[in-house]
Coordinates of C-alpha atoms in Angstrom, one line a residue:
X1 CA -12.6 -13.8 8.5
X2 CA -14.8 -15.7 10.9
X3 CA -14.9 -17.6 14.0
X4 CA -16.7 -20.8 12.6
X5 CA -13.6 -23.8 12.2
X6 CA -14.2 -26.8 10.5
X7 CA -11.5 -29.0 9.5
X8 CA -13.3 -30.4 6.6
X9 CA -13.9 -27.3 4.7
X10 CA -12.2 -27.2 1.2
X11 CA -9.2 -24.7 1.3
X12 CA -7.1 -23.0 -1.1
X13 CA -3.2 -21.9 -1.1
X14 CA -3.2 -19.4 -4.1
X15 CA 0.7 -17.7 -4.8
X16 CA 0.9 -14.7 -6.6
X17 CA 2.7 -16.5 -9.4
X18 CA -0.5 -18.3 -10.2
X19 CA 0.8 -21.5 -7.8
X20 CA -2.1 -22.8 -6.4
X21 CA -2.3 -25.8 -3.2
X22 CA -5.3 -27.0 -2.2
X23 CA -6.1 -28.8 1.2
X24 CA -8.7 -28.8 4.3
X25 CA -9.5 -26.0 6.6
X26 CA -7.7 -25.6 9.9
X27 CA -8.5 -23.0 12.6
X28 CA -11.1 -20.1 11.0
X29 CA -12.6 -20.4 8.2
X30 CA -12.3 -17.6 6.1
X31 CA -9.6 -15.8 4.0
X32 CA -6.0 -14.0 5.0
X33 CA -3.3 -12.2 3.3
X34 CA 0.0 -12.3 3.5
X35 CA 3.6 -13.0 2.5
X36 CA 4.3 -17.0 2.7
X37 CA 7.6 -17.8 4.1
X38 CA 8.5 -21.2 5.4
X39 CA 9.9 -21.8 9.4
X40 CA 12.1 -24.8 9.5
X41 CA 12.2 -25.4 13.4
X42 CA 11.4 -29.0 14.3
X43 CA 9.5 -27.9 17.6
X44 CA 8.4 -24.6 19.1
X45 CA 5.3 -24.0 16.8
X46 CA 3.1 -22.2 19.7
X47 CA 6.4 -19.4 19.8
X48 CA 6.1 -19.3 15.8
X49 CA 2.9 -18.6 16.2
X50 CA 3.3 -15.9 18.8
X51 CA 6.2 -14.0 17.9
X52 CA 5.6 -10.9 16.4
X53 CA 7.9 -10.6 13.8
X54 CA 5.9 -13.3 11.9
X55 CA 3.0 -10.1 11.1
X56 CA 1.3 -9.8 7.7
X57 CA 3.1 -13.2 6.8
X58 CA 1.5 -16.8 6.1
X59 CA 3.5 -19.1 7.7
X60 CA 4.6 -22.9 6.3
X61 CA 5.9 -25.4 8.5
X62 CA 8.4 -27.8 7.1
X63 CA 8.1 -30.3 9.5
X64 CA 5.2 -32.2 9.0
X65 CA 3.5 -33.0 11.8
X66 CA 1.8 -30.1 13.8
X67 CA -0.2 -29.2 16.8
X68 CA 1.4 -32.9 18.6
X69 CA 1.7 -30.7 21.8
X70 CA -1.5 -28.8 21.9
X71 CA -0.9 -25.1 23.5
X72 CA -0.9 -23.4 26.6
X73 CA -0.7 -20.3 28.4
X74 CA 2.8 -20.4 29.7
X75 CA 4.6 -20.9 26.0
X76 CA 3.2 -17.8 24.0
X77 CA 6.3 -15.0 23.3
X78 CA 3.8 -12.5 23.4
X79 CA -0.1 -11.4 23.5
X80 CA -1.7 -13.3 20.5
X81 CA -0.9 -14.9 17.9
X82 CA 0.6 -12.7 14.7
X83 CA 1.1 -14.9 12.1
X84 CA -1.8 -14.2 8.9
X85 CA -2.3 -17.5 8.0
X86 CA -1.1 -21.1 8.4
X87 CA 0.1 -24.2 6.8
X88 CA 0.8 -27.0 7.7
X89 CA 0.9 -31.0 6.1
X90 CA -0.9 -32.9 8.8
X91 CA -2.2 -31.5 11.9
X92 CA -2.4 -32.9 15.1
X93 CA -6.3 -34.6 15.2
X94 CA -5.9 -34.8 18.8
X95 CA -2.9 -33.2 21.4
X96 CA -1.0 -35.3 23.7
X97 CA 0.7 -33.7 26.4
X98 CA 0.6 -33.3 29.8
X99 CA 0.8 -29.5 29.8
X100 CA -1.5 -29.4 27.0
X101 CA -4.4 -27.0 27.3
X102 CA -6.4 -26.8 24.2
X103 CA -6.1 -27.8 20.5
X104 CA -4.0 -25.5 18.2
X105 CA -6.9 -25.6 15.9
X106 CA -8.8 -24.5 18.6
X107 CA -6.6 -21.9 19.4
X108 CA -6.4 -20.6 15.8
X109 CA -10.1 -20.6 15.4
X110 CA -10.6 -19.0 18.4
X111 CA -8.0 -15.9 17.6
X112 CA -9.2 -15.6 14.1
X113 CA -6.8 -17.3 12.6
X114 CA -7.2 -19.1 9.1
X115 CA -5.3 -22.0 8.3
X116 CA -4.9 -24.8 5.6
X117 CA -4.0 -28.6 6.3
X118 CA -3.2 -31.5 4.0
X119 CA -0.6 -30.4 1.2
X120 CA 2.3 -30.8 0.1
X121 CA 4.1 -28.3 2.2
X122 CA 7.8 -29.8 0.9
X123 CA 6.9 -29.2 -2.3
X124 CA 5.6 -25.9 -1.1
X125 CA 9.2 -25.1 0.6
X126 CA 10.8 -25.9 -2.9
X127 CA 9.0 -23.8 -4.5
X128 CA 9.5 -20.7 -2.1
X129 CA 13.1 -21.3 -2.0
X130 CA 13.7 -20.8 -5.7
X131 CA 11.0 -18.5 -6.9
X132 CA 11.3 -15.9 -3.0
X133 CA 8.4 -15.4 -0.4
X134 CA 5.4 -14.1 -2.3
X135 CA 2.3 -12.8 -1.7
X136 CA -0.1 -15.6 -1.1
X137 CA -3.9 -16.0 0.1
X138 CA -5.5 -18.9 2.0
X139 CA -9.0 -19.2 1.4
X140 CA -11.4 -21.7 3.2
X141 CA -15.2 -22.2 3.4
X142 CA -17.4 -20.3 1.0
X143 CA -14.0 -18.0 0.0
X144 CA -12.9 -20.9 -1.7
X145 CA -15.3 -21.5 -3.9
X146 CA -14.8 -18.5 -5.8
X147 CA -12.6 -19.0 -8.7
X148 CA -9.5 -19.1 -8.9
X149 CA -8.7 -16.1 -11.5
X150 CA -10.8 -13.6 -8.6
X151 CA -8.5 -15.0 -6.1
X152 CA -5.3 -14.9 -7.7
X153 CA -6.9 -10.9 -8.2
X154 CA -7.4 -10.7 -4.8
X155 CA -3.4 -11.5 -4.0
X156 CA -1.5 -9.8 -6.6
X157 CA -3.7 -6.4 -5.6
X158 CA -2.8 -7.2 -1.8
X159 CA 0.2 -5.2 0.0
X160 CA 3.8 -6.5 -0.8
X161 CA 6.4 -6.6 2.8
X162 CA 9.0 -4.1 0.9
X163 CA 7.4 -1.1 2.4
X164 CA 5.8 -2.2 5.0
X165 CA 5.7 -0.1 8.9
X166 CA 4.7 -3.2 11.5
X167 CA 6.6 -2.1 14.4
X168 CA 3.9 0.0 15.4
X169 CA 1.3 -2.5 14.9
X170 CA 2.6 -5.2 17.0
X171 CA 4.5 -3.2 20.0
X172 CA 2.8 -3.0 23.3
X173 CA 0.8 0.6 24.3
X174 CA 3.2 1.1 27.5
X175 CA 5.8 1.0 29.7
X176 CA 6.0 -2.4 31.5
X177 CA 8.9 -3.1 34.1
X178 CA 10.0 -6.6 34.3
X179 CA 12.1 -6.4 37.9
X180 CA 15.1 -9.5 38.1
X181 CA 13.6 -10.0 41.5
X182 CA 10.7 -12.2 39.9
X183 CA 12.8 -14.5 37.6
X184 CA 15.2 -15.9 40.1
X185 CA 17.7 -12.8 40.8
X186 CA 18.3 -12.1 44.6
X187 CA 21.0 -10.1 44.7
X188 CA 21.0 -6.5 44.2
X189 CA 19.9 -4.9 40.8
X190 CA 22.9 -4.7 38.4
X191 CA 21.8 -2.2 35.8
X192 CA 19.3 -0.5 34.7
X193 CA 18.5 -1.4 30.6
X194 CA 15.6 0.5 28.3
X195 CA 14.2 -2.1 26.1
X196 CA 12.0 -0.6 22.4
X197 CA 9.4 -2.7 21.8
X198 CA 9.2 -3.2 18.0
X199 CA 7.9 -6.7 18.4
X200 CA 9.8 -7.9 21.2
X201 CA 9.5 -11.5 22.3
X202 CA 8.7 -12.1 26.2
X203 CA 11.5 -14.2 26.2
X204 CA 14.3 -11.5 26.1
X205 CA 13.4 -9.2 28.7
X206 CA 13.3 -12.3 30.9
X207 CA 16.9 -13.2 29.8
X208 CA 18.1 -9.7 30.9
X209 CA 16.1 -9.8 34.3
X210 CA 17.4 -13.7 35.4
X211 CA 20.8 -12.0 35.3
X212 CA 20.3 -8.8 37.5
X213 CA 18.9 -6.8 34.9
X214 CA 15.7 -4.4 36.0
X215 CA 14.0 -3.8 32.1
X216 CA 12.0 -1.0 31.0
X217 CA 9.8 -2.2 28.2
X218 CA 9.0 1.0 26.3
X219 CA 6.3 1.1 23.2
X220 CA 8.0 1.9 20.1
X221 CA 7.6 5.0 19.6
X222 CA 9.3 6.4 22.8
X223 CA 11.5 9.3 22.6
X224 CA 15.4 10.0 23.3
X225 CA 14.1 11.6 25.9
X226 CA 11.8 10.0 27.2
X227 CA 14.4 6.9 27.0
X228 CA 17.1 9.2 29.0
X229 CA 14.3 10.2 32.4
X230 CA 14.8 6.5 32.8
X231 CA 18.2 6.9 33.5
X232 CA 19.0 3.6 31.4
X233 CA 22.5 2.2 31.9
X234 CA 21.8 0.2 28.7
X235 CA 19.8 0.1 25.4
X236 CA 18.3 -2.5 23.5
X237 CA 16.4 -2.6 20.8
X238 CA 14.2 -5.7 19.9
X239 CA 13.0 -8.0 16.5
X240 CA 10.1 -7.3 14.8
X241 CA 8.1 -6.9 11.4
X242 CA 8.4 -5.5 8.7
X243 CA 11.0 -3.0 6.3
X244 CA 13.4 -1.7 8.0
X245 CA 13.8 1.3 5.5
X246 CA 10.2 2.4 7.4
X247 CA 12.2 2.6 10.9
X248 CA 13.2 6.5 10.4
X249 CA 11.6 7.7 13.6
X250 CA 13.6 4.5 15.2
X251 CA 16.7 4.9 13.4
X252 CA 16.9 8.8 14.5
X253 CA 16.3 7.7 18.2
X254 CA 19.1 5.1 18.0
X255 CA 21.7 7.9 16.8
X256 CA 20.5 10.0 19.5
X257 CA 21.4 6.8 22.1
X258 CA 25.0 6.1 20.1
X259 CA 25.9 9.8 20.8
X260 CA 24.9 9.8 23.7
X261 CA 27.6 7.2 24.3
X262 CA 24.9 4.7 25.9
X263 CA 25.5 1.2 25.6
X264 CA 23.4 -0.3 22.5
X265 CA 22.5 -4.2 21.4
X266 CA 20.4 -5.0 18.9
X267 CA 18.7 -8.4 17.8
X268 CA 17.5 -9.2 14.0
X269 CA 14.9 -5.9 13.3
X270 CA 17.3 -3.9 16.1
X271 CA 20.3 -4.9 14.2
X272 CA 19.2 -3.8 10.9
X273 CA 18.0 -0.7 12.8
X274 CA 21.5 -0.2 13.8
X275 CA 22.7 -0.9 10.6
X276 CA 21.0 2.1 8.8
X277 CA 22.0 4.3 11.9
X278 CA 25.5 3.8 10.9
X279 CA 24.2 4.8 7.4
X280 CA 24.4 1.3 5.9
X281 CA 21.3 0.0 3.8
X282 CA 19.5 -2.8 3.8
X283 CA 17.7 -5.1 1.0
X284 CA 15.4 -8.1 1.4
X285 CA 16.7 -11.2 1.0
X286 CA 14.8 -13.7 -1.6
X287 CA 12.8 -16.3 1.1
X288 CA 14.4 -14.7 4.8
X289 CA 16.0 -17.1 7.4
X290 CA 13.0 -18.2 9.4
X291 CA 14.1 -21.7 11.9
X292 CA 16.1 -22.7 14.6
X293 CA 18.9 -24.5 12.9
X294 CA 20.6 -21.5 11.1
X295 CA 24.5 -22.4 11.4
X296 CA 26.7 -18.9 12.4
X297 CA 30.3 -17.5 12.1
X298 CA 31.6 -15.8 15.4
X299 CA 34.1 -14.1 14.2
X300 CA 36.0 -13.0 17.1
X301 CA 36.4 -16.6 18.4
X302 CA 35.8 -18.8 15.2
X303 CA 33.1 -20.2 16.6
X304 CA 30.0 -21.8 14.8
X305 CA 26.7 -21.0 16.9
X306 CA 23.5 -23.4 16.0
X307 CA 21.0 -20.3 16.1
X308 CA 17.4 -19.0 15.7
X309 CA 16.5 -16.6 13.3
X310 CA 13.1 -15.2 11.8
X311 CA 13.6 -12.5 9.1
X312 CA 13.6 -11.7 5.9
X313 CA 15.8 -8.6 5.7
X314 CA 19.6 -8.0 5.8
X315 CA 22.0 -5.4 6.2
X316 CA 23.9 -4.2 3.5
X317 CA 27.6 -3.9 5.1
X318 CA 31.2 -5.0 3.6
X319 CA 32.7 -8.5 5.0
X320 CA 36.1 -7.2 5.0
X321 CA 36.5 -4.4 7.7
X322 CA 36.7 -2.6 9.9
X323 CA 35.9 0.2 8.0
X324 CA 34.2 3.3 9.1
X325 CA 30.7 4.0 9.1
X326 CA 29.2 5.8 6.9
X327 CA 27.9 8.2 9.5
X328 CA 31.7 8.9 10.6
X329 CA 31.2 10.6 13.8
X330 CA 30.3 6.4 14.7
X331 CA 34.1 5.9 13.8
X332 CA 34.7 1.9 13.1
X333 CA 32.5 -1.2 12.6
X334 CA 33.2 -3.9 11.9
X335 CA 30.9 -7.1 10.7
X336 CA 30.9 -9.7 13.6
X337 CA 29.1 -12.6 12.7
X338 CA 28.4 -14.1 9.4
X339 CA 25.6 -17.0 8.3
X340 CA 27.1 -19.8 7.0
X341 CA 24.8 -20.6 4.1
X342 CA 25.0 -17.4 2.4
X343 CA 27.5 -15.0 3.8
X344 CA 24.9 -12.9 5.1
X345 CA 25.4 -10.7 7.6
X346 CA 24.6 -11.6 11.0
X347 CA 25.9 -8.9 13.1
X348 CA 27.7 -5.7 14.0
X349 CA 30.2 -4.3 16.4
X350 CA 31.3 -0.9 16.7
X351 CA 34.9 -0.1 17.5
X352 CA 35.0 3.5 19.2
X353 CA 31.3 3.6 20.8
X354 CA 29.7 1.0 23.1
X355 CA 27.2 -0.7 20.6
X356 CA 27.0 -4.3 18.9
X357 CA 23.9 -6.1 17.2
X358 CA 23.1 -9.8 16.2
X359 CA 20.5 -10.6 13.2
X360 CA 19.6 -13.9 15.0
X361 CA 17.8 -14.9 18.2
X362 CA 19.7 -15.8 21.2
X363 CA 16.9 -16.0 23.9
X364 CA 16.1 -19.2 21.5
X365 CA 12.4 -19.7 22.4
X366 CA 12.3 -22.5 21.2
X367 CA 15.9 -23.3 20.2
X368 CA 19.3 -23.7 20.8
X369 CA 20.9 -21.9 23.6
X370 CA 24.5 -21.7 21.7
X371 CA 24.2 -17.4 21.6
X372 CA 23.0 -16.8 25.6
X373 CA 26.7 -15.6 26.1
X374 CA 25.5 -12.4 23.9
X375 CA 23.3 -11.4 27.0
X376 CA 26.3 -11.8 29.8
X377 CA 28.9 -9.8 27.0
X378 CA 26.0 -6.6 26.4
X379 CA 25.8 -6.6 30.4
X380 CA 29.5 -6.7 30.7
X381 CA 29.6 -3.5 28.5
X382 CA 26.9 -2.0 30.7
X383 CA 28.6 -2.0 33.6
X384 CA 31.7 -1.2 32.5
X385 CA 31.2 2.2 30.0
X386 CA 32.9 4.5 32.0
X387 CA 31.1 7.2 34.2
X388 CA 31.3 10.5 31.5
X389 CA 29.0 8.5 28.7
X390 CA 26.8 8.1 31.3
X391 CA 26.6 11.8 32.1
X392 CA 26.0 12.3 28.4
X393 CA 23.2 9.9 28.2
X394 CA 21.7 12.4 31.4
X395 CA 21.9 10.3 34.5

C-alpha cells in the first residue's frame, strides 16, 4: 500500500466468489486483504474504524453516507485504526462539525488505509448476507488495472479468518493502569480488577474506572501469575480478532483464574474464551453480528436489550440448561442471554463459581447504553466473593 490518496482513482471490490464492485478510491491508494463483513451502525464510524476486533477484515458500511463528522482525537477506541480496507457508498466530500479535526479520507490515507467509494454497498450487504463474509480485496490506483482473473488469484490465495491468532497482533506491549480517580470517581478505590488485552476497546476500562474501579490493563499474553502479583479482586477479559479455537494460551489462563475462584466477565472474544474454558466449542457464524442495533434476550429478567456487537464467532452451548460444563470441576452454566434474530448465543453464567460473559458490547461506543447494568452486576460480584476465593487467587 502507499500513502498517495486520490479520490478519483479507479477502484476495484473483487469477492472470492468472482463478485466484483467497482468504484473510486478513498483514503490510500493501493491494495488490502481481508474478510468483508458489513457494520450496520447508523453513527459511530471513527469507533468502527478503531476498534480492534475489526483486524484483517474489510469493512462495509450500510448506511450510506460516511465521513459527515470528520474525525478527531478524542473518539478513537484505541491506537490506530484496524480495519483492512473500507467501503463505503458516498463519502463525506467535505466534514461538518464543530469537533471535526480532519477528513476521514484524510485520516485513512494518512494510516495507510485503502478504501473504495461509490457502489452499491446495499446490494453489497445482500450479497454477504446470503452467500457469508468472504475473502475480498480492494484494489485502487495502478493495482486495479491489473486484470481481474490475477486479482481474483490474489484473494482466493489470501489467508481465510477460520484460523486466524489476532489477539496478539492488536493487544497493547504493557501494563497500563487506568486509576477511577481520573474519570470522575472521588471516593475511595472499590476493587481492584485485571483487564487481558486481546483487542480491548478504550472505552471499557473507562466504564470500570467511572465506577470505583482501579484497572490493570495487561498485554495478552500475561500469565496466571503474573495476573495473581496484582492481587486482582476481579478479572476480565476483553473483545478482540480473530478464531477463538487459536486462544489456547488464553483459554488455559482463564481456567487457572475460574479455579482460582476469582471473579471472571467476559465480553464477545472473552466470552467465547470462556466458552471453550468450560470445554464448549465454538463455530463461525455465516456473515457475524457487526452494528449497534442487535436486539437481545435477558433471560433472567425477560428483558430485550438494544445492543452493540462486532463478531463473527459464537459459542457452541445448549439453550436449554443449566447443564454442567463440560469441564465438570466448573459445575453448572447456564446460557444467559440469547440474540433475537437467530437464537445465538449471547452469554454465559456459571452457577457454582463467580464468572459470567456477554458476546455483545455494553460500553456501546457508539451505541445504545441498554447493557451498562452488566458493569455495576460484575462489580457487585467483586466485592462480594467471599474472602477464602480470594486467598486462592493469592492475595
Amino acid at each position: 500500500m502507499t500513502n498517495a490518496y486520490r479520490t478519483s482513482e479507479r477502484a476495484l471490490l473483487v469477492l472470492e466468489d468472482g463478485t466484483v464492485f467497482r468504484g473510486r478510491s478513498y483514503g490510500a491508494v493501493g491494495e488490502s486483504l481481508g474478510e468483508a463483513v458489513f457494520s450496520t451502525g447508523m453513527t459511530g464510524y471513527q469507533e468502527t474504524l478503531t476498534d480492534p476486533s475489526y483486524a484483517g477484515q474489510i469493512v462495509v458500511q450500510t448506511a450510506p453516507h460516511i465521513g459527515n463528522t470528520g474525525v478527531n482525537a478524542d473518539d478513537a477506541e484505541s491506537r490506530r485504526i484496524w480495519v483492512s480496507g473500507y467501503v463505503v457508498r458516498d463519502a463525506a466530500r467535505l466534514p461538518s462539525n464543530w469537533r471535526s479535526e480532519k477528513s476521514l479520507d484524510e485520516e485513512l490515507a494518512e494510516q495507510n488505509i485503502v478504501g473504495i467509494q461509490g457502489i452499491d454497498t446495499r446490494a453489497l450487504t445482500r450479497h454477504l448476507r446470503s452467500a457469508g463474509a468472504m475473502r475480498s480485496g480492494i484494489f485502487t490506483g495502478e493495482a486495479a488495472e491489473a486484470p481481474e482473473s490475477d486479482l481474483l488469484e490474489r484473494v482466493r490465495q489470501s489467508s481465510p479468518m477460520q484460523g486466524q491468532r489476532l489477539a496478539d497482533q492488536v493487544t497493547a506491549e504493557n501494563t497500563l493502569t487506568i486509576e477511577p480517580a481520573d474519570h470522575g470517581w472521588d471516593g475511595e478505590v472499590l476493587g481492584t480488577l485485571v483487564a487481558v488485552d486481546l483487542g480491548i476497546k478504550s472505552m471499557t476500562p473507562r466504564r470500570f474506572a467511572e465506577r470505583g474501579i482501579r484497572v490493570h490493563m495487561v498485554p495478552a499474553n500475561t500469565t496466571l501469575e503474573q495476573i495473581k502479583q496484582l492481587g486482582p479482586d476481579g478479572a476480565f477479559f476483553s473483545n478482540g480478532p480473530g478464531d477463538p479455537e487459536t486462544a489456547t494460551d488464553q483459554v488455559e489462563v482463564l481456567r487457572g483464574i475460574l479455579r482460582a475462584g476469582i471473579p471472571f466477565f467476559g465480553i464477545c472474544f472473552g466470552n467465547q474464551l470462556l466458552g471453550r474454558a468450560l470445554g464448549f466449542g465454538t463455530y463461525k457464524l455465516p456473515f457475524g453480528h457487526r452494528g449497534i442495533n442487535q436486539p437481545v434476550l435477558d433471560r433472567s429478567t425477560g428483558r430485550v436489550e438494544i445492543t452493540a456487537q462486532n463478531h463473527g464467532f459464537a459459542v457452541d452451548a445448549p439453550l436449554d440448561g443449566p447443564v454442567t460444563a463440560p469441564e465438570s470441576e466448573f459445575g453448572r452454566v447456564e446460557v444467559s442471554h440469547v440474540g433475537l434474530n437467530d437464537d445465538v448465543v449471547e452469554g454465559l453464567r456459571c452457577l457454582d463459581i463467580p464468572a459470567f460473559s456477554v458476546q455483545y458490547h455494553p460500553e456501546a461506543a457508539a451505541g445504545p447504553h441498554d447493557a451498562a447494568y452488566l458493569f455495576d452486576r460484575f462489580i457487585e460480584l467483586m466485592t462480594s466473593t467471599d474472602s477464602a476465593a480470594r486467598q486462592k487467587a493469592g492475595k
